[in-house]
Every structure is written in structure tokens, then in C-alpha cells.
Coordinates of N, CA and C and ligand atoms in Angstrom, one line a residue:
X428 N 18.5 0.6 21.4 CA 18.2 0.4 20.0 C 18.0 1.8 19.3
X429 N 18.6 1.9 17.9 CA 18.9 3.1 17.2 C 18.0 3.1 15.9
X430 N 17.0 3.9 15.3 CA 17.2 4.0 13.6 C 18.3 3.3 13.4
X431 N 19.8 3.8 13.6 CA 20.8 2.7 12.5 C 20.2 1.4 12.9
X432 N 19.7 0.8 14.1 CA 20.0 -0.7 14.3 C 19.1 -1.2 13.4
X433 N 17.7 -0.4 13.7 CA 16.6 -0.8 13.0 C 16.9 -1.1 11.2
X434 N 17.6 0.3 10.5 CA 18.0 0.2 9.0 C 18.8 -1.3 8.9
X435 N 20.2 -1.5 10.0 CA 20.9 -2.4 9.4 C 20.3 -3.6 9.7
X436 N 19.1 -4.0 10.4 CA 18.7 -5.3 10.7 C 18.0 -5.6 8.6
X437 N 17.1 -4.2 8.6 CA 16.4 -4.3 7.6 C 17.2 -4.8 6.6
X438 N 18.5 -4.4 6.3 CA 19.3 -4.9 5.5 C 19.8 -6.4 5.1
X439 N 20.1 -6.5 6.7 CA 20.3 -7.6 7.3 C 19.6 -8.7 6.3
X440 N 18.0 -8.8 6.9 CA 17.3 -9.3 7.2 C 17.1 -9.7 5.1
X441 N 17.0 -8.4 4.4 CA 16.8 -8.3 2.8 C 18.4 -9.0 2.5
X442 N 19.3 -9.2 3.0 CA 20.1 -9.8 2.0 C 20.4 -11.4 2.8
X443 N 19.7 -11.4 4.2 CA 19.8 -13.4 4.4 C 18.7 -13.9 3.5
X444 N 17.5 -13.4 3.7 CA 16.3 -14.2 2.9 C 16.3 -13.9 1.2
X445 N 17.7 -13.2 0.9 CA 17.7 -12.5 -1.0 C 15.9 -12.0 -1.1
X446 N 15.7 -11.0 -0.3 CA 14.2 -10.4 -0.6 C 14.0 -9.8 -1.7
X447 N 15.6 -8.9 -2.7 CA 14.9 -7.8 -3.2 C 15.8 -8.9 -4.6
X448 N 15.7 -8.4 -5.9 CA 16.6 -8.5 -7.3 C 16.2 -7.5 -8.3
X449 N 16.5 -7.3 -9.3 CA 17.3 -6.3 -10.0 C 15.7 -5.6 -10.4
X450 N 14.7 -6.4 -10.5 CA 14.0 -5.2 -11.4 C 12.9 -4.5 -10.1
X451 N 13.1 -5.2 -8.9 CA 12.8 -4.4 -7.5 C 14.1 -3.2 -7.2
X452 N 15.0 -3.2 -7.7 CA 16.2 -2.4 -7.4 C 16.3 -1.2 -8.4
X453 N 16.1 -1.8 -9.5 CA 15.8 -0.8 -10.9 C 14.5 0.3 -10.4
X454 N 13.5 -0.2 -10.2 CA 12.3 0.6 -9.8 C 12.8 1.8 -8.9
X455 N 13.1 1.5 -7.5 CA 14.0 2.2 -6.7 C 14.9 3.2 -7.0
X456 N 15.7 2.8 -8.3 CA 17.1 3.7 -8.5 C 16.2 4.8 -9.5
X457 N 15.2 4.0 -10.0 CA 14.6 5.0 -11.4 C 13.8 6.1 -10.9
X458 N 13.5 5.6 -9.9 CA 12.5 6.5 -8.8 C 13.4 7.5 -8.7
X459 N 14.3 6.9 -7.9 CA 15.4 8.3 -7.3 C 15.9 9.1 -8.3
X460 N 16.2 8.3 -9.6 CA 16.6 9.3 -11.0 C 15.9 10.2 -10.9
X461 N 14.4 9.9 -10.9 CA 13.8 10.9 -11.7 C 13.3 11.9 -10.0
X462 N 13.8 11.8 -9.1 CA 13.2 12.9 -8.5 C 12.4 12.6 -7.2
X463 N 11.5 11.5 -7.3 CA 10.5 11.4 -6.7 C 11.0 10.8 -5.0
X464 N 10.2 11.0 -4.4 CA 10.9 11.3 -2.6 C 11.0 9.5 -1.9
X465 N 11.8 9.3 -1.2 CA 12.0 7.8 -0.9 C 10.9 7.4 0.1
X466 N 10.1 7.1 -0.2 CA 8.6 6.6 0.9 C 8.1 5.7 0.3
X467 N 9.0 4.8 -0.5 CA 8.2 3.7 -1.1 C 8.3 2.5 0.1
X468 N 7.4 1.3 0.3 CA 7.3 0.7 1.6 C 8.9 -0.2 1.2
X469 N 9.5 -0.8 2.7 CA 10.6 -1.3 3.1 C 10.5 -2.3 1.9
X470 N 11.7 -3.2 2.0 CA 12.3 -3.9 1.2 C 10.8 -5.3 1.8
X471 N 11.3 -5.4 3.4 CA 10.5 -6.2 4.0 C 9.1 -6.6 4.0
X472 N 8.9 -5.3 4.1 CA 6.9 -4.6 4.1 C 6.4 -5.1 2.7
X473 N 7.7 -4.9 1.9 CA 6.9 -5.1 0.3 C 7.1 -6.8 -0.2
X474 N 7.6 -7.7 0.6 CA 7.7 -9.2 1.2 C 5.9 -8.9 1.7
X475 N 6.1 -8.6 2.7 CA 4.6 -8.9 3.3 C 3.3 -8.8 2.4
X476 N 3.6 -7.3 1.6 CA 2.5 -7.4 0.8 C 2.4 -8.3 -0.4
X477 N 3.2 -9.3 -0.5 CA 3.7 -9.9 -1.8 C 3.0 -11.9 -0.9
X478 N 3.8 -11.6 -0.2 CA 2.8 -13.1 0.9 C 1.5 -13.0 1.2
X479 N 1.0 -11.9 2.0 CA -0.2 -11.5 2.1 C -1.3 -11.2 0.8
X480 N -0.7 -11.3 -0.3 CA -1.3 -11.3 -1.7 C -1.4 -13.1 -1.8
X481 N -0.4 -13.6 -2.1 CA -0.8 -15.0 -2.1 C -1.7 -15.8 -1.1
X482 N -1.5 -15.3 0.3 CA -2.5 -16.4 1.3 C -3.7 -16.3 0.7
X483 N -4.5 -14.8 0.4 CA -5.8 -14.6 0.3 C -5.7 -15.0 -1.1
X484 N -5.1 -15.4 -2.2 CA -5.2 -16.0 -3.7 C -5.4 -15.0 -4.5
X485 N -5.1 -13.9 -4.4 CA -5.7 -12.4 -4.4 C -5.5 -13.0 -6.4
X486 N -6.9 -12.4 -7.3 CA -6.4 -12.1 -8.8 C -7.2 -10.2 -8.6
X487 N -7.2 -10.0 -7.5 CA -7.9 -8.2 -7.9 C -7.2 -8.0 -6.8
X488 N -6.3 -6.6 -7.2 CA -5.8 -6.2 -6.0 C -6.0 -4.5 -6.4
X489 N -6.4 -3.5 -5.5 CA -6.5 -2.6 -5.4 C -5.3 -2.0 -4.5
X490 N -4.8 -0.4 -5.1 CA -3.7 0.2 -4.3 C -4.2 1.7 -4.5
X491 N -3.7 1.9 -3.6 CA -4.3 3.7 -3.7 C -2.8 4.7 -2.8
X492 N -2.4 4.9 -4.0 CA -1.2 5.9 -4.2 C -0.4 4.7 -4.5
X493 N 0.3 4.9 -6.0 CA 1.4 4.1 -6.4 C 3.0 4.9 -6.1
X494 N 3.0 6.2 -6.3 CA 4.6 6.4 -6.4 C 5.3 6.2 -7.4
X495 N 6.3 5.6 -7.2 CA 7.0 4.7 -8.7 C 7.1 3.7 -9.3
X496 N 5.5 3.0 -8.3 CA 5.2 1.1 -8.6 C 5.6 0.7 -8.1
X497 N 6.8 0.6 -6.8 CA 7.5 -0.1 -6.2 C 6.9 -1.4 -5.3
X498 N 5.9 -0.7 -4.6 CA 4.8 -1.7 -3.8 C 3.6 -2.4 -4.8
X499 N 3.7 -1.4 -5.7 CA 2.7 -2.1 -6.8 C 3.7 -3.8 -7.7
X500 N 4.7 -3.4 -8.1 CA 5.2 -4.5 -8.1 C 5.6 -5.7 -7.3
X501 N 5.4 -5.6 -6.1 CA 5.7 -6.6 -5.1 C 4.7 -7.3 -5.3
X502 N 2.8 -6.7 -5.1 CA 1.4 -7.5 -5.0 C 1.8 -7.6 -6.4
X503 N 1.6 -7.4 -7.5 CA 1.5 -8.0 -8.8 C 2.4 -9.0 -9.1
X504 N 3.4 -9.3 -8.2 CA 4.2 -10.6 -8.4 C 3.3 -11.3 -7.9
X505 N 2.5 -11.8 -7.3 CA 1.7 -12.7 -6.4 C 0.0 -12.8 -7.3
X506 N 0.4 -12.2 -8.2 CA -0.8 -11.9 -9.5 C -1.2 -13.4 -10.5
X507 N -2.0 -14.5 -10.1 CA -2.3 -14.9 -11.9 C -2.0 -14.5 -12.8
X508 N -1.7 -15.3 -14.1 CA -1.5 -14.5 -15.4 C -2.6 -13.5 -15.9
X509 N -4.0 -14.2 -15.3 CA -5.5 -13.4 -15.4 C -5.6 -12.5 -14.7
X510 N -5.1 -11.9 -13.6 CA -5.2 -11.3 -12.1 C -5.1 -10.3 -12.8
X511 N -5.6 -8.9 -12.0 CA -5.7 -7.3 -12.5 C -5.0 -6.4 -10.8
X512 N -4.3 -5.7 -11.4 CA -3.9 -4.7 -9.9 C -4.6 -3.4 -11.1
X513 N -5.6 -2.6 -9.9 CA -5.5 -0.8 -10.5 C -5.1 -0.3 -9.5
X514 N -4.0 0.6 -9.3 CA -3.0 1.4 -8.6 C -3.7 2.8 -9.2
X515 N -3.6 3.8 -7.6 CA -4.4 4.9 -8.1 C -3.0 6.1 -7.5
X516 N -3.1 7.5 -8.8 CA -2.0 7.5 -8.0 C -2.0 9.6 -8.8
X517 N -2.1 10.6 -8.2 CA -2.7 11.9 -8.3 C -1.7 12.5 -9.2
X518 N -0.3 12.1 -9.0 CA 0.6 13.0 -9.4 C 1.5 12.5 -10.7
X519 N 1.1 12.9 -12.0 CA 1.2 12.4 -13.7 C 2.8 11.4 -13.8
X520 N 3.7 12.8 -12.9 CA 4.9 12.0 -13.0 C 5.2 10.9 -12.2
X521 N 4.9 11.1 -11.3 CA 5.0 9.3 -10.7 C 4.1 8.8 -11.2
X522 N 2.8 8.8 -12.0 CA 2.5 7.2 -12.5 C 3.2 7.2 -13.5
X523 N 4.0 7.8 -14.6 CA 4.9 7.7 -15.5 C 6.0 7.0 -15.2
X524 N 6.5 7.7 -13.8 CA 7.6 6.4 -13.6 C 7.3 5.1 -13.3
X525 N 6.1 5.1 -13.0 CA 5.8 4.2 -12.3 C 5.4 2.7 -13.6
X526 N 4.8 3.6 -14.4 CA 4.5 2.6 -15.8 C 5.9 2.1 -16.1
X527 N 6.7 3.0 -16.3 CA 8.2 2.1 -16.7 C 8.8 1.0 -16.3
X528 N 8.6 1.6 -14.5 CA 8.8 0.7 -13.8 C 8.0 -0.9 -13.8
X529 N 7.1 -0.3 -13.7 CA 6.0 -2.2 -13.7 C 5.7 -2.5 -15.2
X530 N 6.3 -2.2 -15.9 CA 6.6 -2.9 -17.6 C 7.9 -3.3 -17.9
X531 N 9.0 -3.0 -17.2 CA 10.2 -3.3 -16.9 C 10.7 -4.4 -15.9
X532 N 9.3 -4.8 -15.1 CA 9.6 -6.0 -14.2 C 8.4 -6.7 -14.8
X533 N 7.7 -6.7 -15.5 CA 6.9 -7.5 -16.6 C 5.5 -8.0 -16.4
X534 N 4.7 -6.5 -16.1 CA 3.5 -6.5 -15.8 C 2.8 -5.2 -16.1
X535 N 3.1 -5.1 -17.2 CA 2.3 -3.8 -17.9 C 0.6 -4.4 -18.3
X536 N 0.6 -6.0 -18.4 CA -0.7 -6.2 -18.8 C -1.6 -6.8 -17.9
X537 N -1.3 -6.1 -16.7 CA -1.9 -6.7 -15.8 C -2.1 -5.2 -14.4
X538 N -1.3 -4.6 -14.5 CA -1.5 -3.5 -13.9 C -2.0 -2.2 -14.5
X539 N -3.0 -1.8 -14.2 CA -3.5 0.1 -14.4 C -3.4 0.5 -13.6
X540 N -2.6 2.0 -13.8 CA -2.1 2.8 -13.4 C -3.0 3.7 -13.8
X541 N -3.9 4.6 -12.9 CA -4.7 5.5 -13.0 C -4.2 6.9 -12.3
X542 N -4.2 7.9 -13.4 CA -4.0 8.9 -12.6 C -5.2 10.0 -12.4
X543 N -4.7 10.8 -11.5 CA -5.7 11.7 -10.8 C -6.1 11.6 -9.5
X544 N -7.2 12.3 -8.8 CA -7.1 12.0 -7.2 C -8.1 10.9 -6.9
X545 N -7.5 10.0 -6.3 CA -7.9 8.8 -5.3 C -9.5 8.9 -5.3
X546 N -10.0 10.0 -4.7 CA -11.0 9.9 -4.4 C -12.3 10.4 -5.5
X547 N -12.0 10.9 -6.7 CA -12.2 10.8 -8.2 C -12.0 9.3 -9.0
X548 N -11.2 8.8 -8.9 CA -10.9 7.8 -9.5 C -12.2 6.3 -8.6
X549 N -12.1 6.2 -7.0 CA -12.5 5.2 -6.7 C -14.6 5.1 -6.8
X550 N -14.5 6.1 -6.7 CA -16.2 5.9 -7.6 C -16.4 5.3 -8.9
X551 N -15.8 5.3 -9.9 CA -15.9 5.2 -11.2 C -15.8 3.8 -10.9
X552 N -14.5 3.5 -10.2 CA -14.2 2.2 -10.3 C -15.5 1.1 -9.8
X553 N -16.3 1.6 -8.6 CA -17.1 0.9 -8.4 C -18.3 0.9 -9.0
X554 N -18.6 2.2 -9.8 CA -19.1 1.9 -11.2 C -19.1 1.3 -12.2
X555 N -17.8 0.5 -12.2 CA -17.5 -0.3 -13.2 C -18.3 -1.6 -12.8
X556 N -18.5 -2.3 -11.6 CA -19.1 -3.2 -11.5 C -18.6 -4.4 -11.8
X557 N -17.4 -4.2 -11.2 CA -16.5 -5.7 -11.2 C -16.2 -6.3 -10.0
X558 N -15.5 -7.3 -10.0 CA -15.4 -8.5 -8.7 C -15.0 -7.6 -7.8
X559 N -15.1 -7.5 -7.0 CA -14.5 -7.4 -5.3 C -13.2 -7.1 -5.5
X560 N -12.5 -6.5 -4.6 CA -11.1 -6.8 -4.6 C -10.6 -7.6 -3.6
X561 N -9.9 -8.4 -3.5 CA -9.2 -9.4 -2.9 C -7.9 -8.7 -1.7
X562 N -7.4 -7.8 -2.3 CA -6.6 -7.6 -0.9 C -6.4 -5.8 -1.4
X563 N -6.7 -4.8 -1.0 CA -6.4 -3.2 -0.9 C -5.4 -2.9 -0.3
X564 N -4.6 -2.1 -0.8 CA -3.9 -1.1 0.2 C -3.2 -0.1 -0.2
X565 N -3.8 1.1 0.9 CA -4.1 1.9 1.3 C -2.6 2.7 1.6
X566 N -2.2 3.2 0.5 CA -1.0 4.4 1.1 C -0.8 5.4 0.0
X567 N -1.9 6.2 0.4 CA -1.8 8.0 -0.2 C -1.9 8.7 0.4
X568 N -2.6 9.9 0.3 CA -2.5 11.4 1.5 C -3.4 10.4 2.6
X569 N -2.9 10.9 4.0 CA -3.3 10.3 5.1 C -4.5 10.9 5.5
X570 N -4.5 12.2 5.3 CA -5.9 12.7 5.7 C -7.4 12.1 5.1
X571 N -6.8 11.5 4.3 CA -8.0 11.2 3.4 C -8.4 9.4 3.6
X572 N -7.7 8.9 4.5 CA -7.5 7.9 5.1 C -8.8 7.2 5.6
X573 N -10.0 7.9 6.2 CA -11.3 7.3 6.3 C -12.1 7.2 5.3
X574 N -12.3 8.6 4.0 CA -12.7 7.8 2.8 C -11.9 7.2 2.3
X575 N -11.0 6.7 2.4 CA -10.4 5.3 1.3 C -10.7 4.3 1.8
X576 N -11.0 4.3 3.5 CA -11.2 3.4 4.1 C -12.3 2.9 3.9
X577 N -13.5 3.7 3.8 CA -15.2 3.7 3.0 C -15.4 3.0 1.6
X578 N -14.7 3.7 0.9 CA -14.6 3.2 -0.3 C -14.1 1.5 -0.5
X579 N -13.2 1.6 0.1 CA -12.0 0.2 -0.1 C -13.3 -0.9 0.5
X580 N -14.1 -1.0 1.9 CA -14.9 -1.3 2.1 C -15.9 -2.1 1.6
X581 N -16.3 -0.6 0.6 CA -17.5 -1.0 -0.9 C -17.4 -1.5 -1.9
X582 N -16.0 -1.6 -2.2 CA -15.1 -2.7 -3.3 C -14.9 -3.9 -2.9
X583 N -14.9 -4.5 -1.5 CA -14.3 -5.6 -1.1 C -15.7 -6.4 -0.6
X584 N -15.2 -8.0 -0.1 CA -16.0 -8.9 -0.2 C -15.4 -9.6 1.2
X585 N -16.3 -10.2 1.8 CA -15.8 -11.0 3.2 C -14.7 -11.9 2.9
X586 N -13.5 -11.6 3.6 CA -12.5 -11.9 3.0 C -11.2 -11.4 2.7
X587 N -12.0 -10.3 2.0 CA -10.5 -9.2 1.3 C -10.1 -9.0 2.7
X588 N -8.6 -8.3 2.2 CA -7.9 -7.7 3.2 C -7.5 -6.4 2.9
X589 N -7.2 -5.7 3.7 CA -6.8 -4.3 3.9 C -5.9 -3.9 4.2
X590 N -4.7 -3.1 3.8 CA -3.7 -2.8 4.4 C -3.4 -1.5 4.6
X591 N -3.4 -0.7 5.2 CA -3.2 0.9 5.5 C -1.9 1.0 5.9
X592 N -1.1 2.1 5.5 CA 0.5 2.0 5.7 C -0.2 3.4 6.6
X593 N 1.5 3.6 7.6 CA 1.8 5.0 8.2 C 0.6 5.4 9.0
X594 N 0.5 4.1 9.7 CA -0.5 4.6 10.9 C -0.3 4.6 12.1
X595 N 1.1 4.6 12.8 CA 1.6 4.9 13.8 C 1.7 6.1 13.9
X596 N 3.3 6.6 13.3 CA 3.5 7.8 12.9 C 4.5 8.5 13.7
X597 N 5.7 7.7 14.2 CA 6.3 7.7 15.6 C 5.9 8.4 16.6
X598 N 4.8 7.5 16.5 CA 3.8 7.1 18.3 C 3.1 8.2 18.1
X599 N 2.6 9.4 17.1 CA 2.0 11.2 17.4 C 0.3 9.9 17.4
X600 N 0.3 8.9 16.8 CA -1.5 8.5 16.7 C -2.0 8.3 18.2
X601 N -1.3 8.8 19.1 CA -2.0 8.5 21.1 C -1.9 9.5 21.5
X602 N -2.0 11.1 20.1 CA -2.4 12.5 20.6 C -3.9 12.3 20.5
X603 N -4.5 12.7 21.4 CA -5.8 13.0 21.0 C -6.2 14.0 20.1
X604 N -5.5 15.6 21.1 CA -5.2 16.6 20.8 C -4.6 17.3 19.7
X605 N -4.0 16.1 18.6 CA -3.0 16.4 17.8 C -4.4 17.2 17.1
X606 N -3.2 18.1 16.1 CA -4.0 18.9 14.8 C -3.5 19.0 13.6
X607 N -2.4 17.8 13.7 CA -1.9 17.3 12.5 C -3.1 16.3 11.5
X608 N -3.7 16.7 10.3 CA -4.3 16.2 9.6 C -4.4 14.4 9.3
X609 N -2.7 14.7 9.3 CA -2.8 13.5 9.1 C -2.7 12.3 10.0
X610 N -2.4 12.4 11.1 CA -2.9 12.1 12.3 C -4.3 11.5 12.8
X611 N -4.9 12.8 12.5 CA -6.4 12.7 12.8 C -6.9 11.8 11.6
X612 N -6.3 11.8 10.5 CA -7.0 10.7 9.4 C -6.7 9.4 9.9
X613 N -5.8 9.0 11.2 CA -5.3 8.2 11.6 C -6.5 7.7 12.5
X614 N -6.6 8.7 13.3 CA -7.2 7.9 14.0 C -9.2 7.9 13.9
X615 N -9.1 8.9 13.0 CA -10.8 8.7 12.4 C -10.9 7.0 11.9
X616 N -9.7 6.6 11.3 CA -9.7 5.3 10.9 C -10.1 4.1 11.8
X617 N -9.4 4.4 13.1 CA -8.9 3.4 14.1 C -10.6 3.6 14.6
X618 N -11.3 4.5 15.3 CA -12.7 4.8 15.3 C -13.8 3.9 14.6
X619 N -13.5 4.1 13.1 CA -14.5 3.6 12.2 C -14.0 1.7 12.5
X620 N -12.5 1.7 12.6 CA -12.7 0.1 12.9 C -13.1 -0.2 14.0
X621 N -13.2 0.5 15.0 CA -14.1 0.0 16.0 C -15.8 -0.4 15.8
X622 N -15.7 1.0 15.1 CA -17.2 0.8 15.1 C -17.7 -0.6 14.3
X623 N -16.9 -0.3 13.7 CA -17.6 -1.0 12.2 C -17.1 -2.6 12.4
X624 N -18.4 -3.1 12.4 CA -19.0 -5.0 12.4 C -18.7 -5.7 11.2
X625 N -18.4 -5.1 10.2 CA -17.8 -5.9 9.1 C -16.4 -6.3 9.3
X626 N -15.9 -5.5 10.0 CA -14.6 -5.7 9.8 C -14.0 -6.4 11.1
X627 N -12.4 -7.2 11.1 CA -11.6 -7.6 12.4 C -10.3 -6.8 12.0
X628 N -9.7 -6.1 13.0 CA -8.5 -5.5 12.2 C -7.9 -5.6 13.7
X629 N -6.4 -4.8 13.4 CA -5.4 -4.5 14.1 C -3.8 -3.8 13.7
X630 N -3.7 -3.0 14.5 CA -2.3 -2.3 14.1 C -1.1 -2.8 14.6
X631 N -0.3 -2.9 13.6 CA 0.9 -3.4 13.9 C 1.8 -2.3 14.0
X632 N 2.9 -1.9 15.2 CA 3.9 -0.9 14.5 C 5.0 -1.9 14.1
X633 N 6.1 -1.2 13.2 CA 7.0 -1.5 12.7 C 8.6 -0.6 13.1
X634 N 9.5 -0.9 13.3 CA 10.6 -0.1 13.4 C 11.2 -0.5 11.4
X635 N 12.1 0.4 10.9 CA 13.3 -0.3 10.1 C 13.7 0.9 9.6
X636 N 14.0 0.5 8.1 CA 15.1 1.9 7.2 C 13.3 3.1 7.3
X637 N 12.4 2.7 7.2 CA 11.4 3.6 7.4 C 11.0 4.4 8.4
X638 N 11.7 3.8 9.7 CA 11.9 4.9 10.5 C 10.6 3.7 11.7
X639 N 9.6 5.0 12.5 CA 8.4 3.9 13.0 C 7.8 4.3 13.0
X640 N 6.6 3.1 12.8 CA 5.6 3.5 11.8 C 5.0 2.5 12.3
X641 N 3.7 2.4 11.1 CA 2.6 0.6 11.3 C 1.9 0.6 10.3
X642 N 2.0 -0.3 9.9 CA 0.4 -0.8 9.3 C -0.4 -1.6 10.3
X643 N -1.6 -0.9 9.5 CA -3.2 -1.4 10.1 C -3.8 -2.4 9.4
X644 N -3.8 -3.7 9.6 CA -4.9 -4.7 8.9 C -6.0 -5.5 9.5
X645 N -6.7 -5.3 7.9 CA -8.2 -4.8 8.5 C -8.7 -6.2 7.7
X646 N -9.6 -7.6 8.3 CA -10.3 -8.6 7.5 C -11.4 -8.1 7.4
X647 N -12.1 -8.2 6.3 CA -13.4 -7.8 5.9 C -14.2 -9.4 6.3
X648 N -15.0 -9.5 7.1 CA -15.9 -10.5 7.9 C -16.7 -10.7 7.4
X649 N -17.9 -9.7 7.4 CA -19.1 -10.3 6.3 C -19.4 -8.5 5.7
Ligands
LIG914 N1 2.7 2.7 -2.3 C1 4.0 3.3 -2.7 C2 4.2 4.6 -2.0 C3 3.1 5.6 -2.1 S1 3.7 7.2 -1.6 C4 5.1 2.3 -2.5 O1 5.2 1.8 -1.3 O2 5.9 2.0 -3.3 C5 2.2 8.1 -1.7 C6 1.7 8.4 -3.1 O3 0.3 8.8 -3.1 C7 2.5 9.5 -3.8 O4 3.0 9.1 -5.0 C8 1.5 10.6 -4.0 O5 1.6 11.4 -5.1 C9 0.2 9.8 -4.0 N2 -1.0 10.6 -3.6 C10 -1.1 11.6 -2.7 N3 -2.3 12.1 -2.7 C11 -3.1 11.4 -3.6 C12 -4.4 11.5 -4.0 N4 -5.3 12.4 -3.4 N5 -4.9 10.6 -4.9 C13 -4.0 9.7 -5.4 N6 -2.7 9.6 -5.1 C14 -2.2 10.4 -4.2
LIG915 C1 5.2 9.6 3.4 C2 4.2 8.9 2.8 C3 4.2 7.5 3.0 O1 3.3 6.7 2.4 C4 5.2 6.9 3.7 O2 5.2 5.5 3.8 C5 6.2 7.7 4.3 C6 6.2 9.0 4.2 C7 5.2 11.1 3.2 O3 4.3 11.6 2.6 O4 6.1 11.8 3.8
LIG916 MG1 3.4 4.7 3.0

């Protein structure tokens, strides 16, 4: 088994079940118009986060690093008319594309798009003193991966779910030794889910067009 096998299953797999259509494809191309680097999650992945939004009935969904909205639009399809997504996201021009993007697939009034850094932005938020969020996830700078994990925590309610992308990392997360940052934000995470009694989690890896990787999901218990 090859990366190609893994990409063409992915493909495969997005055009038997018709996963993606035009304003999931638009986002994608506009992205690439304008510059911004292809690490938006798989065709598949952003299925998962789009099912995994509906099992939990999710109307609050928290994301931290948007990109060009691409994964932001997948959870916001799985949104109530009343339902709120805030997507947090450091760098002006991708949440710019990113606004195009998720007003173009027709949820400008339901998603904020906050710029500036993640971990600036998610205090205020819980200043604000609103519901819980229902389902988070977690894909910005990796290093920074156990406060978001902290934070996401103190926003959520027994229940929510968690989703951390890029926590494999093809296989470097079973260095101890590593001194790759983002690595080590990897597995400071994996640590704290141990430790931590609120939570039930587990890592999944993944092969596909993204290469291998995993997400980590984490049920907030009590
Ligand atoms: N979730 C997106 C991909 C996100 S890529 C998708 O699947 O479609 C990671 C994003 O996090 C990038 O746009 C990057 O600019 C942003 N980011 C990096 N560091 C950040 C920080 N400190 N705060 C907020 N966003 C950050
Ligand atoms: C990168 C970031 C991601 O969130 C991802 O899924 C893949 C790659 C990156 O920064 O290179
Ligand atoms: Mg990612």
C-alpha cells in the first residue's frame, strides 16, 4: 500500500458516496486561487465532522484555526437555522477567504469568523458566557495543542465532543525524544487525556490524500 493507493481510495470513496458538490469544491479552488496552502481536512474527514456534528445535535460548534472555511463549512452544514459556529483563525487573509467562502455556501449568518491568535481570542469567548459548545475542533498551530485543549475543556459541557486533527504525524508521536514542537504538543495532549477524569478519548490514525495522520477524540464525561 502506497500514498497513491491511500489518495485514490479517497477519491474513490468521495465520488461512490457523492461526498463533496460545488460550493464544498468552490471553497477548495478559491482557497488555492488565492494562495493559501492545501491542509484543509480530507473530502472524508470533513463527512465525519459533518455526522459527528449531527449525532451530538450540536447548535454551538467551536473550531480553532479556519483556513479557508472548508472544515468550517462541513460542521455548519449540520447547524440549526438557530445554531452558531465561531471559527478562530490568526492569519487576516484566510479568514477573508474564508468569509467568502462560508457566505457562498450560505452561512454567513450563522458562522463568526474571528481573527487573531487562538489563544487571544478563546478567553474572551468564555467571557462571553454562553452555552457550552457541543462539539470543538481543534486544528491550528500544534504546539499550542494542550492550551486549546484546556480551553476547549472550559467551554464544553458532559457531552461535547472534541476533535484534534494531526496527531499522528506519520508515526514521529512514539518519539519520546522528539524536539519537534509540534510533536511534543502532541503528546503533552495525549498525557493530559490520560490524566484528565473528565474526559474518554482515543486516537484514531488515518491514511488518505492527507498523507498519515489521526485524529484524537475526546467525550467530555462530566
Ligand atoms: N480547519 C481547516 C484547516 C486549518 S489549517 C480545514 O480543515 O479546512 C490551520 C489554520 O490555523 C491556518 O489557517 C493557520 O493560519 C491557523 N492558525 C495557525 N496558528 C494560529 C493561531 N495561533 N491562532 C489561530 N489560528 C491559527
Ligand atoms: C498542516 C496543518 C494541518 O492542520 C494539517 O491538517 C496538515 C498540515 C501544516 O501546518 O503543515
Ligand atoms: Mg489539520
Amino acid at each position: 500500500m502506497t500514498p497513491e493507493t491511500w489518495t485514490a481510495v479517497d477519491h474513490y470513496v468521495t465520488h461512490v458516496l457523492r461526498l463533496s458538490d460545488d460550493a464544498l469544491e468552490a471553497a477548495l479552488e478559491e482557497s488555492d486561487a488565492a494562495g493559501l496552502p492545501a491542509i484543509a481536512v480530507s473530502v472524508p474527514q470533513g463527512k465525519l465532522l459533518n455526522i459527528l456534528a449531527r449525532l451530538g445535535h450540536a447548535r454551538r460548534i467551536l473550531e480553532i484555526g479556519t483556513l479557508g472555511g472548508y472544515s468550517t463549512i462541513w460542521m455548519a452544514r449540520a447547524l440549526p437555522p438557530d445554531g452558531e459556529l465561531i471559527t478562530l483563525e490568526i492569519d487576516p487573509k484566510h479568514a477573508e477567504v474564508a468569509r467568502v467562502n462560508i457566505e457562498r455556501a450560505g452561512f454567513a449568518d450563522r458562522v463568526d469568523v474571528r481573527v487573531g491568535p487562538a489563544i487571544d481570542a478563546l478567553p474572551k469567548i468564555a467571557a462571553e458566557n454562553k452555552d457550552p459548545f457541543d462539539l470543538i475542533f481543534i486544528d491550528a498551530d500544534k504546539p499550542s495543542i494542550p492550551d486549546y485543549f484546556t480551553w476547549s475543556l472550559r467551554l464544553s459541557r458532559p457531552g461535547t465532543v472534541i476533535i484534534v486533527d494531526n496527531v499522528v504525524r506519520e508515526g514521529a508521536v512514539i518519539d519520546a525524544a522528539s524536539e519537534d514542537a509540534s510533536v511534543k504538543g502532541v503528546r503533552r495532549l495525549n498525557e493530559m487525556l490520560a490524566a484528565e477524569s473528565r474526559v474518554s478519548a482515543t486516537v484514531l490514525q488515518s491514511v488518505g490524500t492527507k498523507g498519515y495522520d489521526g485524529f484524537a477524540v475526546v467525550l467530555v464525561t462530566s
